[in-house]
Short mmCIF file of C-alpha atoms in Angstrom, two decimals:
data_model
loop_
_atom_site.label_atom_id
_atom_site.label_comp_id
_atom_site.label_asym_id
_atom_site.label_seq_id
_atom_site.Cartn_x
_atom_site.Cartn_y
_atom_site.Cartn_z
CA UNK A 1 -29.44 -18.56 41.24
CA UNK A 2 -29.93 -15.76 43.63
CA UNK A 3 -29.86 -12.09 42.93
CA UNK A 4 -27.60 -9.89 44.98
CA UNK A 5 -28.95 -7.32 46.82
CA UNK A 6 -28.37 -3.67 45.45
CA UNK A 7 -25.98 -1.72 47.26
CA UNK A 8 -27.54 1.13 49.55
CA UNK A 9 -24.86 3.57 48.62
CA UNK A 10 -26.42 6.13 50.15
CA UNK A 11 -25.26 5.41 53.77
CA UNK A 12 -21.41 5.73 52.47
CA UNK A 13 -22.31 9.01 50.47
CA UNK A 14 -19.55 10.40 52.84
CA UNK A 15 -17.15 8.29 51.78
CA UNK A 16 -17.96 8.31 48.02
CA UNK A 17 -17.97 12.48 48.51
CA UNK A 18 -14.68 12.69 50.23
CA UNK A 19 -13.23 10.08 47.77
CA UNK A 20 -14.52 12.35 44.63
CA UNK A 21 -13.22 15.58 46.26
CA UNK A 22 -9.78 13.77 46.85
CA UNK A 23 -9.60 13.10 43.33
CA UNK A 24 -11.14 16.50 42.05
CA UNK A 25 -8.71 19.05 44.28
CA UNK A 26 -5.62 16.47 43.25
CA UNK A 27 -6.58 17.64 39.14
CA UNK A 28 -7.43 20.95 40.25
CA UNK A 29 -3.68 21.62 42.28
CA UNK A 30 -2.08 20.31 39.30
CA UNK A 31 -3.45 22.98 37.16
CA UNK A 32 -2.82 25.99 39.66
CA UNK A 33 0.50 27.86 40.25
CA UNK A 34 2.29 26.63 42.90
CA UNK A 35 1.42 30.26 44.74
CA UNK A 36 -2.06 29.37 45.02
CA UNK A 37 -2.60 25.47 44.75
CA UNK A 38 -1.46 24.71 48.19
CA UNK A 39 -4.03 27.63 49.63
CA UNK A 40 -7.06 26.33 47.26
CA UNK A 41 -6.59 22.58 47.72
CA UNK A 42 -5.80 23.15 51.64
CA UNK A 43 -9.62 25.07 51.67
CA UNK A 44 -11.31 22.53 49.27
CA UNK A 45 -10.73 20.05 51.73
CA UNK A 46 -11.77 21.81 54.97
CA UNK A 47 -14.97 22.70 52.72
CA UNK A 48 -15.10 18.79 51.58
CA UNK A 49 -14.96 17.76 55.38
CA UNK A 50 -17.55 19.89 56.89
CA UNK A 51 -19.64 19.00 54.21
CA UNK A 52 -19.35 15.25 54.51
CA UNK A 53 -19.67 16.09 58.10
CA UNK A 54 -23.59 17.22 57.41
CA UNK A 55 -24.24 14.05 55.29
CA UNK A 56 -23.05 12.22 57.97
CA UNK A 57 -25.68 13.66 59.96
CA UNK A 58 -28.29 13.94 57.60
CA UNK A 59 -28.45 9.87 56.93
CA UNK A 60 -28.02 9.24 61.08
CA UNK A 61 -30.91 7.28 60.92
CA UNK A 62 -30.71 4.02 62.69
CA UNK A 63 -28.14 0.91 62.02
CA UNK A 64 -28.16 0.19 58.59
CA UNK A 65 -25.56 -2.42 56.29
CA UNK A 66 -24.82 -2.32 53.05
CA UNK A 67 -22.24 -3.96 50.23
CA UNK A 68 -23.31 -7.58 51.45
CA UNK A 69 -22.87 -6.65 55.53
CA UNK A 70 -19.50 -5.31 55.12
CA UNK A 71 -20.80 -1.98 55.90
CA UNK A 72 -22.24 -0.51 58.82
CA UNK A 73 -23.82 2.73 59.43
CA UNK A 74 -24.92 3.04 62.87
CA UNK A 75 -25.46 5.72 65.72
CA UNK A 76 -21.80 5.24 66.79
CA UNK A 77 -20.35 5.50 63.48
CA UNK A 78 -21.99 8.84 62.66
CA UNK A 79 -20.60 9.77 66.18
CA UNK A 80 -17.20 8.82 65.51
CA UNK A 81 -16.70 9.83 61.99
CA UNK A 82 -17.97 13.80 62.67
CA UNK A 83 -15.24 13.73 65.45
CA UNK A 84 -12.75 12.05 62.41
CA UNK A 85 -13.86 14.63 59.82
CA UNK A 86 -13.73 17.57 62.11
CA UNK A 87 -10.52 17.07 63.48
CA UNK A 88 -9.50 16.26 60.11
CA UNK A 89 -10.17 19.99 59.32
CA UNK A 90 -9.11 21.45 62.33
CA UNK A 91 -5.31 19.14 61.55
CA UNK A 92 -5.62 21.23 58.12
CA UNK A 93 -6.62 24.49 59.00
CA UNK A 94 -3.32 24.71 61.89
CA UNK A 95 -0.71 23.13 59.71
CA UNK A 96 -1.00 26.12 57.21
CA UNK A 97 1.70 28.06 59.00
CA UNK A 98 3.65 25.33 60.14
CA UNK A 99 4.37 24.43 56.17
CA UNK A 100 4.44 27.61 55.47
CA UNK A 101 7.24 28.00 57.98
CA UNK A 102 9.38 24.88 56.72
CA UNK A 103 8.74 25.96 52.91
CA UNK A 104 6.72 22.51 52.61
CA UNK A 105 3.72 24.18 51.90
CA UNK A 106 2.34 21.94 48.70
CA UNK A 107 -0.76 21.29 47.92
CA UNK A 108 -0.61 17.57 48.09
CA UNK A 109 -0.75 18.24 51.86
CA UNK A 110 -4.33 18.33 52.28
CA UNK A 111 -5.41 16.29 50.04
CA UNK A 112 -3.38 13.43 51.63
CA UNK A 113 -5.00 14.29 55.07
CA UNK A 114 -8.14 13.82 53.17
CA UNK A 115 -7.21 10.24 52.16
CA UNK A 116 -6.04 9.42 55.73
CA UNK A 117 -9.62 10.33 57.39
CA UNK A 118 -11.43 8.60 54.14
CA UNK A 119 -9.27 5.61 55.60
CA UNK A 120 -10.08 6.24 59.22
CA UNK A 121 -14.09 6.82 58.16
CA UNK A 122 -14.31 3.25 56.52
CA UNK A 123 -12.66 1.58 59.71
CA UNK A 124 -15.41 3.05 61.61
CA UNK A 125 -18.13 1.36 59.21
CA UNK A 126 -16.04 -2.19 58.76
CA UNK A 127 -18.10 -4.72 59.59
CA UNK A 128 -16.03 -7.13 57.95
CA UNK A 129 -11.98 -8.21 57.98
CA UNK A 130 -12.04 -6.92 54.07
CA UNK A 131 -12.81 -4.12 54.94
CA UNK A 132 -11.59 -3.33 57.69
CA UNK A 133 -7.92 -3.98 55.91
CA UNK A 134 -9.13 -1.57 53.20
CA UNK A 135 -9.61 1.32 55.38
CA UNK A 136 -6.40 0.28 57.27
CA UNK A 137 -4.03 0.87 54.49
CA UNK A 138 -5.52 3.93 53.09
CA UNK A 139 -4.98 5.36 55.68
CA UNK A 140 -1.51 3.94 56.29
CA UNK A 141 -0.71 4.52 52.39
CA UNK A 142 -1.57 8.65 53.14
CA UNK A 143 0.59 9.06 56.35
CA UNK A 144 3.52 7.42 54.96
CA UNK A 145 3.81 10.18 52.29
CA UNK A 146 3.08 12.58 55.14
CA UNK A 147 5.77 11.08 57.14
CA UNK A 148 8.68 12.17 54.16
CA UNK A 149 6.69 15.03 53.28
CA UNK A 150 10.04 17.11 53.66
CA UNK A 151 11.93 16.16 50.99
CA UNK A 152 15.14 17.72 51.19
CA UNK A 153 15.45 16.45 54.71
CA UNK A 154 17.38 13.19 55.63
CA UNK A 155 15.07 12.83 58.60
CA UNK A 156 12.22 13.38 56.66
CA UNK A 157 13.40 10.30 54.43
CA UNK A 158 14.20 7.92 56.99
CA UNK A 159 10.91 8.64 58.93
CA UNK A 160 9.16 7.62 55.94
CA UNK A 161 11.17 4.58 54.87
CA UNK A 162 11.32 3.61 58.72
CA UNK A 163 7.43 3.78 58.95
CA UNK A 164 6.71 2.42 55.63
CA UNK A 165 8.85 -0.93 56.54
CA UNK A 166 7.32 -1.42 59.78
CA UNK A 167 4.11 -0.78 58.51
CA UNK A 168 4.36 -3.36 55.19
CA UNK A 169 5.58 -5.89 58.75
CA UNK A 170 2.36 -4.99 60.26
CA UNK A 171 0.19 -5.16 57.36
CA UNK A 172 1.69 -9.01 56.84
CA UNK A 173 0.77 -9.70 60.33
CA UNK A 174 -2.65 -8.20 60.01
CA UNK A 175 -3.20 -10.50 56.89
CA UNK A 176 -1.55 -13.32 58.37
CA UNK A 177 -4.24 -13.17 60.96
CA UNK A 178 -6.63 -12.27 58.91
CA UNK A 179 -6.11 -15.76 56.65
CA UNK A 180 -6.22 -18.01 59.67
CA UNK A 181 -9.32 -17.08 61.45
CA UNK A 182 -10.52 -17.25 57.61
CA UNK A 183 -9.26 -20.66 57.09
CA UNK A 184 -10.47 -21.81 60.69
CA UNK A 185 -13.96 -20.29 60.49
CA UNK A 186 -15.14 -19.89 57.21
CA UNK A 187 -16.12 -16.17 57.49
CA UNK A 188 -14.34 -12.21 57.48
CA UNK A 189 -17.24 -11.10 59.39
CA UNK A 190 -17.33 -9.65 62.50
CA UNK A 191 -20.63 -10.87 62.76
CA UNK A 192 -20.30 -14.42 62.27
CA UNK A 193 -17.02 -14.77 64.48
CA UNK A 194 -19.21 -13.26 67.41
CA UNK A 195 -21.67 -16.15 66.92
CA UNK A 196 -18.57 -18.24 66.85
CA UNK A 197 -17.22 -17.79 70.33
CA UNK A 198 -20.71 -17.77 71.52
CA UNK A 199 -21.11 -21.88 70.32
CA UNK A 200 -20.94 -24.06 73.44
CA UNK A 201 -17.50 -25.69 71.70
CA UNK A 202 -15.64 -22.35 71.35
CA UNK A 203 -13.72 -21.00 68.96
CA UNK A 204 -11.02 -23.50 67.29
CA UNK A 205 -7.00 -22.88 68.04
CA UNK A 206 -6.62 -21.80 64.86
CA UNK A 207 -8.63 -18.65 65.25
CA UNK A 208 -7.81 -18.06 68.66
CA UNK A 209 -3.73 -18.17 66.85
CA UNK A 210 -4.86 -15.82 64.19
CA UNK A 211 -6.37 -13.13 66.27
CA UNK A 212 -3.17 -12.94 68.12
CA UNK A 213 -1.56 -12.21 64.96
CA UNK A 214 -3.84 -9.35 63.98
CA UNK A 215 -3.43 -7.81 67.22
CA UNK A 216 -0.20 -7.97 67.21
CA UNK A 217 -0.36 -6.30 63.63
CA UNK A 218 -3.15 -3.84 64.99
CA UNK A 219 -0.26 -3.22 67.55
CA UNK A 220 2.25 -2.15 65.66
CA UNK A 221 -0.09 0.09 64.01
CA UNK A 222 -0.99 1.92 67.00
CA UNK A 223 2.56 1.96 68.48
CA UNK A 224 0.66 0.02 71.77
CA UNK A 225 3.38 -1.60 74.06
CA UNK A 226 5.62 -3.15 73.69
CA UNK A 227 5.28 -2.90 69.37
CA UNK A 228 6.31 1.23 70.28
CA UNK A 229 10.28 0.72 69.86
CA UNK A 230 10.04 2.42 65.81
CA UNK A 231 7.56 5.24 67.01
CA UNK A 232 10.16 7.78 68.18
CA UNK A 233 12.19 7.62 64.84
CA UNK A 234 9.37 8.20 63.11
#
């Protein structure tokens, strides 16, 4: 019997850090006052971005996979993720007055902008269906708190109940999809699909079916035309 590789966790250190410091400022604004959680947890997680940011470019050293090829860590990933975590802090560090201006100003906030680019970071790295899905919803999960952040207002609410619907359609879609070029290929990976089409016979129906389901899915995610209708409400 085989023994599975070891993981190389040390290419998603930046996810593992941001993950920990999600979890860490989420105890730590509990145990504040409500005066000066929002202001703590809101600077915690600029300070947890920038410094996944330099891990990120400290490990920037070639293409590397890890967690059985599911992950990828790769010149363009470093590239897109330090333009993810940056803006992530720059989103944090101009929303201060903003909730502070619409008495919203809790600490949960940040830390659920922290979850969201976690999310959007292990999209980047998804070299697999798995985990590409993973990444999906945690982001998706963050933003639809975000989206009823306000909750004393009836727009607020519906925003979030509007998005949250549409999104659990989307996600079904996505996994739809995601099942059928499963079930007609054998594999999740991106990697094995690409030597799929590239086989003199093609790609079978059924996967050619399911990818139009996960874009369709992806779609609605993105608000892309002509899945846009819900974005405005939201």
């Amino acid at each position: 019997m085989p023994i599975a590789a070891v993981p190389n966790f040390a290419i998603a250190a930046p996810e593992i850090f941001l993950a920990i410091s999600a979890m860490f400022l989420l105890v730590l604004g509990t145990f504040l006052s409500e005066k000066t959680a929002p202001r703590a947890t809101g600077y915690g997680s600029i300070a947890a971005l920038v410094i996944a940011t330099a891990i990120v470019m400290a490990i920037n050293n070639g293409s590397q996979t890890t967690f059985g090829g599911t992950f990828v860590f790769d010149g363009f990933a470093a590239f897109m993720k330090v333009v993810i975590l940056l803006s992530t802090a720059a989103v944090i560090f101009m929303a201060r007055d903003y909730l502070a201006r619409h008495d919203i100003d809790r600490f949960e906030f940040p830390i659920l902008i922290l979850l969201a680019s976690l999310g959007m970071s292990m999209m980047v790295s998804a070299n697999d269906f798995i985990a590409l899905y993973l990444g999906l919803e945690l982001q998706s999960l963050a933003l639809y708190v975000i989206a009823s952040f306000q909750r004393d207002g009836t727009r607020s609410a519906e925003a979030g109940l509007k998005y949250f619907v549409l999104g659990a359609l989307a996600s079904g879609m996505l996994l739809y999809g995601m099942s059928l070029v499963y079930g007609f290929s054998g594999t999740t990976e991106f990697s094995g699909l690409a030597q799929l089409f590239k086989t003199s016979g093609g790609a079978p129906v059924g996967v050619i079916v399911g990818i139009v389901f996960m874009l369709a899915g992806l779609a609605f995610k993105v608000s892309a035309v002509p899945f846009h209708m819900w974005t405005p409400d939201v």
